[in-house]
Amino acid sequence: MNRYDIFSNWEYIEDYFAGFEHGEGEGTKVRLPHSRKGVIGFGENEKSSSPVYGYRRRLDVPQYWEKQRVFITFDGVVENAVIYVNGMRIAVRQSAHPRFTMEVTDLLEFGSSNLLCVEIIDSENTVSPCGMYRGVWIETTANTLEESFARLIEMPRIKQSMVMPLC
């Protein structure tokens, strides 16, 4: 498994609009982690002009990844997020504080530039660090992936037990 951090070269837009996920318009260059409310972990009293904002990043996907499986992991996005790859809506996450991963192999154009976009719907929480407040990375694996988080272990059956006092 190979991991590629994609913390830099993101574009941020304060007022999300339809078409941003297709590459229209321009955003401000930012690096992750990023919060629309200032310092990560601390809210500000002033509210932003729009409750919907967004991030996007170009991904240059090598041709040789075509023989692998490709996953994108978001380590922390607040609050509600809609994920797009090449303009196609692929996931909706509500209250997406926890890390989440999605496979994007079949959505990528190998050997060319792809567009990853995150539309975020802000909450009224003034303390929460709304935005992409942790990292994002891509993982590539072999075409066959074995998930082995838990395996059944055969244990011999106990046929007889005996309790012996210690004193």
Tab-separated table of C-alpha atoms in Angstrom:
chain	number	residue	atom	x	y	z
A	1	MET	CA	0.000	0.000	0.000
A	2	ASN	CA	1.289	3.457	-0.915
A	3	ARG	CA	0.113	6.658	0.744
A	4	TYR	CA	0.234	10.130	-0.812
A	5	ASP	CA	-0.587	13.132	1.396
A	6	ILE	CA	-2.521	15.875	-0.380
A	7	PHE	CA	-2.342	18.725	2.133
A	8	SER	CA	-1.224	21.497	-0.225
A	9	ASN	CA	-2.552	23.143	-3.392
A	10	TRP	CA	-6.206	23.273	-2.341
A	11	GLU	CA	-8.538	26.060	-3.433
A	12	TYR	CA	-11.038	27.444	-0.933
A	13	ILE	CA	-14.183	29.363	-1.832
A	14	GLU	CA	-16.248	31.206	0.780
A	15	ASP	CA	-19.553	31.155	-1.131
A	16	TYR	CA	-20.054	27.810	-2.857
A	17	PHE	CA	-21.795	27.874	-6.231
A	18	ALA	CA	-22.919	25.175	-8.661
A	19	GLY	CA	-20.107	24.664	-11.126
A	20	PHE	CA	-17.256	24.904	-8.594
A	21	GLU	CA	-17.126	21.080	-8.600
A	22	HIS	CA	-16.616	21.226	-12.390
A	23	GLY	CA	-13.658	23.616	-12.152
A	24	GLU	CA	-15.501	26.906	-12.707
A	25	GLY	CA	-14.422	30.081	-10.920
A	26	GLU	CA	-11.378	30.646	-8.761
A	27	GLY	CA	-10.719	30.077	-5.107
A	28	THR	CA	-8.090	31.176	-2.625
A	29	LYS	CA	-5.054	28.886	-2.324
A	30	VAL	CA	-4.928	27.147	1.073
A	31	ARG	CA	-3.071	24.323	2.755
A	32	LEU	CA	-4.693	21.748	5.019
A	33	PRO	CA	-5.568	21.783	7.815
A	34	HIS	CA	-7.786	24.799	7.151
A	35	SER	CA	-10.716	26.316	9.016
A	36	ARG	CA	-13.011	29.014	7.727
A	37	LYS	CA	-13.357	30.368	11.268
A	38	GLY	CA	-9.747	31.325	11.879
A	39	VAL	CA	-7.497	29.400	14.230
A	40	ILE	CA	-8.079	25.646	14.265
A	41	GLY	CA	-9.978	24.686	17.393
A	42	PHE	CA	-11.271	28.161	18.205
A	43	GLY	CA	-14.352	29.785	16.710
A	44	GLU	CA	-14.858	33.435	15.961
A	45	ASN	CA	-17.965	35.446	16.708
A	46	GLU	CA	-18.473	36.776	13.203
A	47	LYS	CA	-20.449	34.548	10.853
A	48	SER	CA	-19.390	33.970	7.269
A	49	SER	CA	-21.590	35.280	4.495
A	50	SER	CA	-22.708	31.846	3.289
A	51	PRO	CA	-23.350	28.614	5.186
A	52	VAL	CA	-22.093	26.664	2.143
A	53	TYR	CA	-18.438	26.826	1.112
A	54	GLY	CA	-16.009	24.535	-0.631
A	55	TYR	CA	-12.561	23.158	-1.301
A	56	ARG	CA	-11.135	21.577	-4.408
A	57	ARG	CA	-7.854	20.206	-5.640
A	58	ARG	CA	-6.476	18.899	-8.904
A	59	LEU	CA	-5.035	15.390	-8.740
A	60	ASP	CA	-2.559	14.275	-11.389
A	61	VAL	CA	-3.276	10.550	-11.547
A	62	PRO	CA	-0.506	8.468	-13.140
A	63	GLN	CA	-1.378	5.913	-15.803
A	64	TYR	CA	0.161	3.026	-13.810
A	65	TRP	CA	-2.467	3.474	-11.058
A	66	GLU	CA	-4.925	1.919	-13.516
A	67	LYS	CA	-3.737	-1.520	-12.340
A	68	GLN	CA	-4.345	-0.642	-8.685
A	69	ARG	CA	-7.226	0.305	-6.417
A	70	VAL	CA	-7.338	3.943	-5.307
A	71	PHE	CA	-8.852	5.255	-2.057
A	72	ILE	CA	-9.210	8.794	-0.692
A	73	THR	CA	-9.287	9.343	3.069
A	74	PHE	CA	-10.539	12.488	4.795
A	75	ASP	CA	-9.268	12.665	8.364
A	76	GLY	CA	-11.576	15.460	9.492
A	77	VAL	CA	-14.249	17.503	7.730
A	78	VAL	CA	-16.789	19.634	9.580
A	79	GLU	CA	-19.760	19.832	9.298
A	80	ASN	CA	-21.795	18.205	6.500
A	81	ALA	CA	-19.828	17.358	3.362
A	82	VAL	CA	-20.642	16.445	-0.228
A	83	ILE	CA	-17.727	14.855	-2.111
A	84	TYR	CA	-17.288	15.153	-5.884
A	85	VAL	CA	-14.773	13.537	-8.236
A	86	ASN	CA	-14.591	15.038	-11.727
A	87	GLY	CA	-17.903	16.805	-11.150
A	88	MET	CA	-19.738	13.621	-10.113
A	89	ARG	CA	-21.290	13.552	-6.641
A	90	ILE	CA	-19.986	10.387	-4.985
A	91	ALA	CA	-20.734	10.751	-1.266
A	92	VAL	CA	-22.645	12.754	1.315
A	93	ARG	CA	-21.366	12.758	4.896
A	94	GLN	CA	-23.311	14.248	7.796
A	95	SER	CA	-21.432	15.487	10.829
A	96	ALA	CA	-18.269	14.142	9.320
A	97	HIS	CA	-15.893	14.598	12.252
A	98	PRO	CA	-14.597	11.001	12.109
A	99	ARG	CA	-12.199	9.825	9.436
A	100	PHE	CA	-13.836	8.367	6.341
A	101	THR	CA	-12.450	6.591	3.286
A	102	MET	CA	-13.961	5.935	-0.113
A	103	GLU	CA	-12.780	4.027	-3.147
A	104	VAL	CA	-12.515	6.178	-6.274
A	105	THR	CA	-10.790	3.757	-8.674
A	106	ASP	CA	-13.656	3.615	-11.169
A	107	LEU	CA	-14.139	7.406	-11.131
A	108	LEU	CA	-10.617	8.468	-12.061
A	109	GLU	CA	-9.204	9.297	-15.472
A	110	PHE	CA	-5.781	7.636	-15.399
A	111	GLY	CA	-2.886	9.480	-16.973
A	112	SER	CA	-4.580	12.868	-16.627
A	113	SER	CA	-5.685	15.574	-14.206
A	114	ASN	CA	-8.743	14.865	-12.034
A	115	LEU	CA	-10.735	17.228	-9.834
A	116	LEU	CA	-11.584	16.438	-6.200
A	117	CYS	CA	-14.135	18.812	-4.657
A	118	VAL	CA	-15.670	19.051	-1.179
A	119	GLU	CA	-18.824	21.107	-0.623
A	120	ILE	CA	-19.357	21.846	3.074
A	121	ILE	CA	-22.573	22.962	4.740
A	122	ASP	CA	-21.690	24.872	7.903
A	123	SER	CA	-23.391	24.379	11.242
A	124	GLU	CA	-24.432	27.043	13.713
A	125	ASN	CA	-21.764	25.798	16.116
A	126	THR	CA	-19.424	28.747	16.722
A	127	VAL	CA	-16.785	26.664	18.500
A	128	SER	CA	-16.366	23.901	15.928
A	129	PRO	CA	-13.423	24.395	13.530
A	130	CYS	CA	-15.581	24.217	10.400
A	131	GLY	CA	-13.625	23.278	7.335
A	132	MET	CA	-11.142	20.584	6.456
A	133	TYR	CA	-9.372	20.661	9.790
A	134	ARG	CA	-7.212	17.561	9.282
A	135	GLY	CA	-5.392	15.897	6.430
A	136	VAL	CA	-6.478	14.188	3.237
A	137	TRP	CA	-4.548	11.431	1.531
A	138	ILE	CA	-4.696	8.938	-1.302
A	139	GLU	CA	-3.828	5.281	-0.854
A	140	THR	CA	-3.152	2.865	-3.668
A	141	THR	CA	-3.201	-0.894	-3.190
A	142	ALA	CA	-2.839	-4.002	-5.268
A	143	ASN	CA	-5.877	-4.837	-7.370
A	144	THR	CA	-6.861	-7.513	-4.850
A	145	LEU	CA	-7.264	-6.294	-1.310
A	146	GLU	CA	-7.756	-8.640	1.607
A	147	GLU	CA	-9.457	-7.128	4.602
A	148	SER	CA	-8.427	-9.033	7.692
A	149	PHE	CA	-9.535	-7.004	10.675
A	150	ALA	CA	-10.912	-10.068	12.454
A	151	ARG	CA	-10.499	-13.755	11.840
A	152	LEU	CA	-12.317	-16.662	13.382
A	153	ILE	CA	-9.965	-18.727	15.497
A	154	GLU	CA	-10.965	-22.299	16.196
A	155	MET	CA	-10.628	-23.128	19.877
A	156	PRO	CA	-10.860	-26.608	21.332
A	157	ARG	CA	-13.982	-27.207	23.378
A	158	ILE	CA	-13.563	-27.528	27.122
A	159	LYS	CA	-14.920	-30.913	28.125
A	160	GLN	CA	-14.241	-30.760	31.834
A	161	SER	CA	-13.270	-28.066	34.305
A	162	MET	CA	-12.177	-28.185	37.875
A	163	VAL	CA	-11.964	-25.475	40.543
A	164	MET	CA	-9.286	-25.825	43.154
A	165	PRO	CA	-9.084	-23.603	46.245
A	166	LEU	CA	-5.867	-21.628	46.711
A	167	CYS	CA	-5.635	-22.111	50.485
